[in-house]
PDB file of C-alpha atoms in Angstrom:
ATOM      1  CA  MET A   1       0.170  -0.084   0.152  1.00 88.00           C
ATOM      2  CA  SER A   2       1.363   3.246  -0.625  1.00 95.00           C
ATOM      3  CA  PHE A   3       2.017   5.998   1.617  1.00 97.00           C
ATOM      4  CA  GLN A   4      -0.890   8.495  -0.525  1.00 97.00           C
ATOM      5  CA  GLU A   5      -3.312   5.688   0.701  1.00 97.00           C
ATOM      6  CA  LEU A   6      -2.115   4.836   3.597  1.00 97.00           C
ATOM      7  CA  LYS A   7      -2.438   8.788   4.067  1.00 98.00           C
ATOM      8  CA  SER A   8      -5.905   7.896   3.575  1.00 97.00           C
ATOM      9  CA  LYS A   9      -7.129   4.790   5.718  1.00 97.00           C
ATOM     10  CA  THR A  10      -5.006   6.876   9.033  1.00 98.00           C
ATOM     11  CA  ARG A  11      -8.419   9.942   8.290  1.00 97.00           C
ATOM     12  CA  GLU A  12     -10.623   6.645   8.226  1.00 96.00           C
ATOM     13  CA  ILE A  13      -8.634   5.857  11.431  1.00 97.00           C
ATOM     14  CA  LEU A  14      -8.877   9.197  13.047  1.00 96.00           C
ATOM     15  CA  THR A  15     -12.419   9.971  12.135  1.00 95.00           C
ATOM     16  CA  ASN A  16     -14.307   7.021  13.619  1.00 91.00           C
ATOM     17  CA  SER A  17     -16.312   8.423  15.491  1.00 89.00           C
ATOM     18  CA  VAL A  18     -16.678   4.802  17.177  1.00 92.00           C
ATOM     19  CA  SER A  19     -14.096   4.439  18.375  1.00 94.00           C
ATOM     20  CA  SER A  20     -11.778   5.524  21.232  1.00 96.00           C
ATOM     21  CA  LYS A  21      -9.127   7.481  21.311  1.00 96.00           C
ATOM     22  CA  ASP A  22      -6.438   4.446  22.540  1.00 96.00           C
ATOM     23  CA  GLU A  23      -8.957   1.879  20.029  1.00 97.00           C
ATOM     24  CA  LYS A  24      -7.742   4.496  16.646  1.00 97.00           C
ATOM     25  CA  LEU A  25      -4.322   4.311  18.590  1.00 98.00           C
ATOM     26  CA  LEU A  26      -4.170   0.880  18.587  1.00 98.00           C
ATOM     27  CA  ALA A  27      -5.820   1.262  14.202  1.00 98.00           C
ATOM     28  CA  ILE A  28      -3.062   3.330  13.187  1.00 98.00           C
ATOM     29  CA  CYS A  29      -0.067   1.018  15.092  1.00 98.00           C
ATOM     30  CA  GLN A  30      -1.637  -2.373  13.426  1.00 98.00           C
ATOM     31  CA  LEU A  31      -2.372  -0.355  10.301  1.00 98.00           C
ATOM     32  CA  LEU A  32       1.529   0.654   9.619  1.00 98.00           C
ATOM     33  CA  ASN A  33       2.979  -2.754  10.957  1.00 97.00           C
ATOM     34  CA  THR A  34       0.804  -4.643   8.681  1.00 97.00           C
ATOM     35  CA  ASN A  35       1.281  -2.548   5.062  1.00 98.00           C
ATOM     36  CA  ILE A  36       5.072  -0.905   5.515  1.00 97.00           C
ATOM     37  CA  VAL A  37       7.193  -4.550   5.650  1.00 96.00           C
ATOM     38  CA  HIS A  38      10.727  -2.594   7.322  1.00 97.00           C
ATOM     39  CA  TYR A  39       8.055  -1.139  10.798  1.00 98.00           C
ATOM     40  CA  ASN A  40       9.049  -4.545  12.994  1.00 96.00           C
ATOM     41  CA  TRP A  41       7.244  -2.190  16.061  1.00 96.00           C
ATOM     42  CA  VAL A  42       5.050   0.317  16.090  1.00 98.00           C
ATOM     43  CA  GLY A  43       4.415   2.129  19.529  1.00 97.00           C
ATOM     44  CA  PHE A  44       3.371   5.568  20.996  1.00 98.00           C
ATOM     45  CA  TYR A  45       4.809   6.884  24.134  1.00 98.00           C
ATOM     46  CA  PHE A  46       3.004   9.412  26.368  1.00 98.00           C
ATOM     47  CA  ALA A  47       4.714  12.518  28.197  1.00 98.00           C
ATOM     48  CA  ASN A  48       4.433  13.150  31.541  1.00 98.00           C
ATOM     49  CA  HIS A  49       6.116  16.751  31.927  1.00 96.00           C
ATOM     50  CA  GLN A  50       5.361  16.957  35.869  1.00 97.00           C
ATOM     51  CA  THR A  51       8.032  13.672  36.056  1.00 98.00           C
ATOM     52  CA  GLN A  52       9.943  14.346  33.056  1.00 98.00           C
ATOM     53  CA  THR A  53       8.942  10.639  31.533  1.00 98.00           C
ATOM     54  CA  LEU A  54       7.349   9.229  28.459  1.00 98.00           C
ATOM     55  CA  HIS A  55       4.693   6.486  28.889  1.00 98.00           C
ATOM     56  CA  LEU A  56       3.976   3.525  26.491  1.00 97.00           C
ATOM     57  CA  GLY A  57       0.779   4.239  25.069  1.00 97.00           C
ATOM     58  CA  ALA A  58      -0.551   1.394  21.675  1.00 98.00           C
ATOM     59  CA  TYR A  59       1.911  -0.574  19.529  1.00 97.00           C
ATOM     60  CA  VAL A  60       1.824  -3.570  17.599  1.00 97.00           C
ATOM     61  CA  GLY A  61       5.285  -6.100  17.662  1.00 94.00           C
ATOM     62  CA  ALA A  62       7.003  -7.552  19.831  1.00 92.00           C
ATOM     63  CA  GLU A  63       6.964  -7.186  24.337  1.00 91.00           C
ATOM     64  CA  THR A  64       9.094  -4.198  25.356  1.00 89.00           C
ATOM     65  CA  ASP A  65       9.837  -3.721  29.081  1.00 89.00           C
ATOM     66  CA  HIS A  66      10.862  -0.473  28.652  1.00 91.00           C
ATOM     67  CA  THR A  67       7.156   0.720  29.739  1.00 95.00           C
ATOM     68  CA  VAL A  68       7.977   4.013  31.021  1.00 96.00           C
ATOM     69  CA  ILE A  69      10.684   6.304  30.076  1.00 96.00           C
ATOM     70  CA  PRO A  70      13.154   8.548  31.517  1.00 96.00           C
ATOM     71  CA  PHE A  71      13.630  12.647  29.574  1.00 97.00           C
ATOM     72  CA  GLY A  72      16.445  12.687  27.769  1.00 94.00           C
ATOM     73  CA  LYS A  73      17.617   8.701  27.536  1.00 93.00           C
ATOM     74  CA  GLY A  74      17.718   6.383  24.219  1.00 91.00           C
ATOM     75  CA  ILE A  75      16.337   7.370  21.545  1.00 92.00           C
ATOM     76  CA  CYS A  76      12.616   7.975  22.504  1.00 93.00           C
ATOM     77  CA  GLY A  77      14.165  11.142  25.949  1.00 95.00           C
ATOM     78  CA  GLN A  78      16.093  12.577  23.366  1.00 94.00           C
ATOM     79  CA  VAL A  79      12.796  13.436  21.148  1.00 96.00           C
ATOM     80  CA  ALA A  80      11.198  13.972  24.117  1.00 97.00           C
ATOM     81  CA  VAL A  81      13.742  17.471  25.015  1.00 97.00           C
ATOM     82  CA  SER A  82      14.413  17.996  21.290  1.00 97.00           C
ATOM     83  CA  ASN A  83      10.775  18.974  19.617  1.00 97.00           C
ATOM     84  CA  ALA A  84      12.348  16.856  16.324  1.00 97.00           C
ATOM     85  CA  ASN A  85      12.310  14.303  14.613  1.00 98.00           C
ATOM     86  CA  PHE A  86      15.208  10.797  15.408  1.00 95.00           C
ATOM     87  CA  VAL A  87      15.729   8.960  12.088  1.00 95.00           C
ATOM     88  CA  VAL A  88      18.788   6.368  13.844  1.00 93.00           C
ATOM     89  CA  PRO A  89      19.578   4.399  10.325  1.00 91.00           C
ATOM     90  CA  ASP A  90      21.967   1.974  12.490  1.00 87.00           C
ATOM     91  CA  VAL A  91      21.023   2.179  16.442  1.00 76.00           C
ATOM     92  CA  SER A  92      24.436   0.152  17.579  1.00 80.00           C
ATOM     93  CA  ALA A  93      26.450   3.797  15.960  1.00 78.00           C
ATOM     94  CA  GLN A  94      24.318   5.089  19.309  1.00 71.00           C
ATOM     95  CA  ASP A  95      25.526   5.753  22.419  1.00 68.00           C
ATOM     96  CA  ASN A  96      22.940   6.212  24.302  1.00 61.00           C
ATOM     97  CA  TYR A  97      20.123   3.589  22.659  1.00 60.00           C
ATOM     98  CA  ILE A  98      18.175   1.930  24.805  1.00 67.00           C
ATOM     99  CA  ALA A  99      17.888  -1.569  23.655  1.00 62.00           C
ATOM    100  CA  CYS A 100      14.791  -3.424  23.068  1.00 66.00           C
ATOM    101  CA  SER A 101      15.609  -6.668  20.915  1.00 65.00           C
ATOM    102  CA  ILE A 102      18.399  -7.623  19.383  1.00 72.00           C
ATOM    103  CA  THR A 103      16.469  -7.743  16.168  1.00 81.00           C
ATOM    104  CA  VAL A 104      16.850  -3.696  16.057  1.00 85.00           C
ATOM    105  CA  LYS A 105      19.267  -2.156  13.281  1.00 92.00           C
ATOM    106  CA  SER A 106      17.019   1.652  13.469  1.00 94.00           C
ATOM    107  CA  GLU A 107      14.156   3.293  13.954  1.00 94.00           C
ATOM    108  CA  ILE A 108      12.710   6.423  14.133  1.00 97.00           C
ATOM    109  CA  VAL A 109      10.657   9.074  16.422  1.00 97.00           C
ATOM    110  CA  VAL A 110       8.596  11.635  15.763  1.00 98.00           C
ATOM    111  CA  PRO A 111       6.783  13.374  18.138  1.00 98.00           C
ATOM    112  CA  ILE A 112       3.528  14.486  17.733  1.00 98.00           C
ATOM    113  CA  PHE A 113       1.917  18.604  19.474  1.00 98.00           C
ATOM    114  CA  ALA A 114      -0.718  19.326  20.499  1.00 96.00           C
ATOM    115  CA  GLU A 115      -1.217  23.403  21.185  1.00 94.00           C
ATOM    116  CA  GLY A 116       2.843  23.905  20.511  1.00 94.00           C
ATOM    117  CA  ILE A 117       3.680  21.200  23.005  1.00 96.00           C
ATOM    118  CA  ASN A 118       5.456  17.639  22.541  1.00 97.00           C
ATOM    119  CA  ILE A 119       3.068  15.224  23.892  1.00 97.00           C
ATOM    120  CA  GLY A 120       4.565  12.031  23.156  1.00 97.00           C
ATOM    121  CA  GLN A 121       5.467  10.646  19.934  1.00 98.00           C
ATOM    122  CA  ILE A 122       5.630   7.507  17.627  1.00 98.00           C
ATOM    123  CA  ASP A 123       8.424   5.616  18.165  1.00 97.00           C
ATOM    124  CA  ILE A 124       8.610   2.996  14.886  1.00 97.00           C
ATOM    125  CA  ASP A 125      11.813   0.280  14.894  1.00 96.00           C
ATOM    126  CA  SER A 126      13.078  -1.929  11.713  1.00 96.00           C
ATOM    127  CA  HIS A 127      15.318  -4.913  11.665  1.00 95.00           C
ATOM    128  CA  THR A 128      16.798  -3.642   8.552  1.00 96.00           C
ATOM    129  CA  ILE A 129      20.143  -1.218   9.145  1.00 96.00           C
ATOM    130  CA  ASN A 130      19.003   2.297   7.168  1.00 96.00           C
ATOM    131  CA  ALA A 131      15.261   0.859   6.617  1.00 97.00           C
ATOM    132  CA  PHE A 132      13.569   5.106   6.773  1.00 97.00           C
ATOM    133  CA  THR A 133      13.949   7.603   3.874  1.00 97.00           C
ATOM    134  CA  ILE A 134      12.935  10.725   4.263  1.00 97.00           C
ATOM    135  CA  GLU A 135       9.685   9.755   2.799  1.00 97.00           C
ATOM    136  CA  ASP A 136       8.834   7.325   5.770  1.00 98.00           C
ATOM    137  CA  GLU A 137       9.028  10.481   8.164  1.00 98.00           C
ATOM    138  CA  GLN A 138       7.825  12.859   5.972  1.00 98.00           C
ATOM    139  CA  PHE A 139       4.895  10.010   6.238  1.00 98.00           C
ATOM    140  CA  ILE A 140       5.085   9.733   9.552  1.00 98.00           C
ATOM    141  CA  GLU A 141       4.744  13.693  10.951  1.00 98.00           C
ATOM    142  CA  TYR A 142       1.525  13.255   7.959  1.00 98.00           C
ATOM    143  CA  VAL A 143       0.604  10.281  10.823  1.00 98.00           C
ATOM    144  CA  CYS A 144       1.144  12.718  13.426  1.00 98.00           C
ATOM    145  CA  LYS A 145       0.274  16.612  12.622  1.00 97.00           C
ATOM    146  CA  GLU A 146      -3.307  13.894  12.501  1.00 97.00           C
ATOM    147  CA  ILE A 147      -2.988  12.581  15.354  1.00 97.00           C
ATOM    148  CA  SER A 148      -2.651  15.483  17.180  1.00 97.00           C
ATOM    149  CA  HIS A 149      -5.989  16.294  16.627  1.00 94.00           C
ATOM    150  CA  LEU A 150      -7.008  14.171  18.722  1.00 94.00           C
ATOM    151  CA  PHE A 151      -5.220  15.393  22.463  1.00 93.00           C
TER     152      PHE A 151
END
């Protein structure tokens, strides 16, 4: 399925008036994981600004022990502080990487903003080195912008 088709499916999921916010987020994870071969783990982390931690929300893929991540720790924690996308072509080259699985080779994390505040992020892992293109990054930015309307 093309990114354009996935954008349309994303809009369908997010405008479904019957589903809860959590059901919509899980459906987005399933949509991306199922339709993009190099997306092997797709999940959301949401910020608690008081405790300076990220908390795992909906996800699809292998179970993770990383349900709470301090701001600044790992790729996700760095995005919570920088407010910028982080594309990691090879996780083994990162000093501040939290290893979730030996099968993860590359990662992309894109923040979600609501009313100008970084409220969380989508985190996608791949079992392929250098898996994420500029097209992936632009598509995930689109998904995050659409998701921001839920908050």
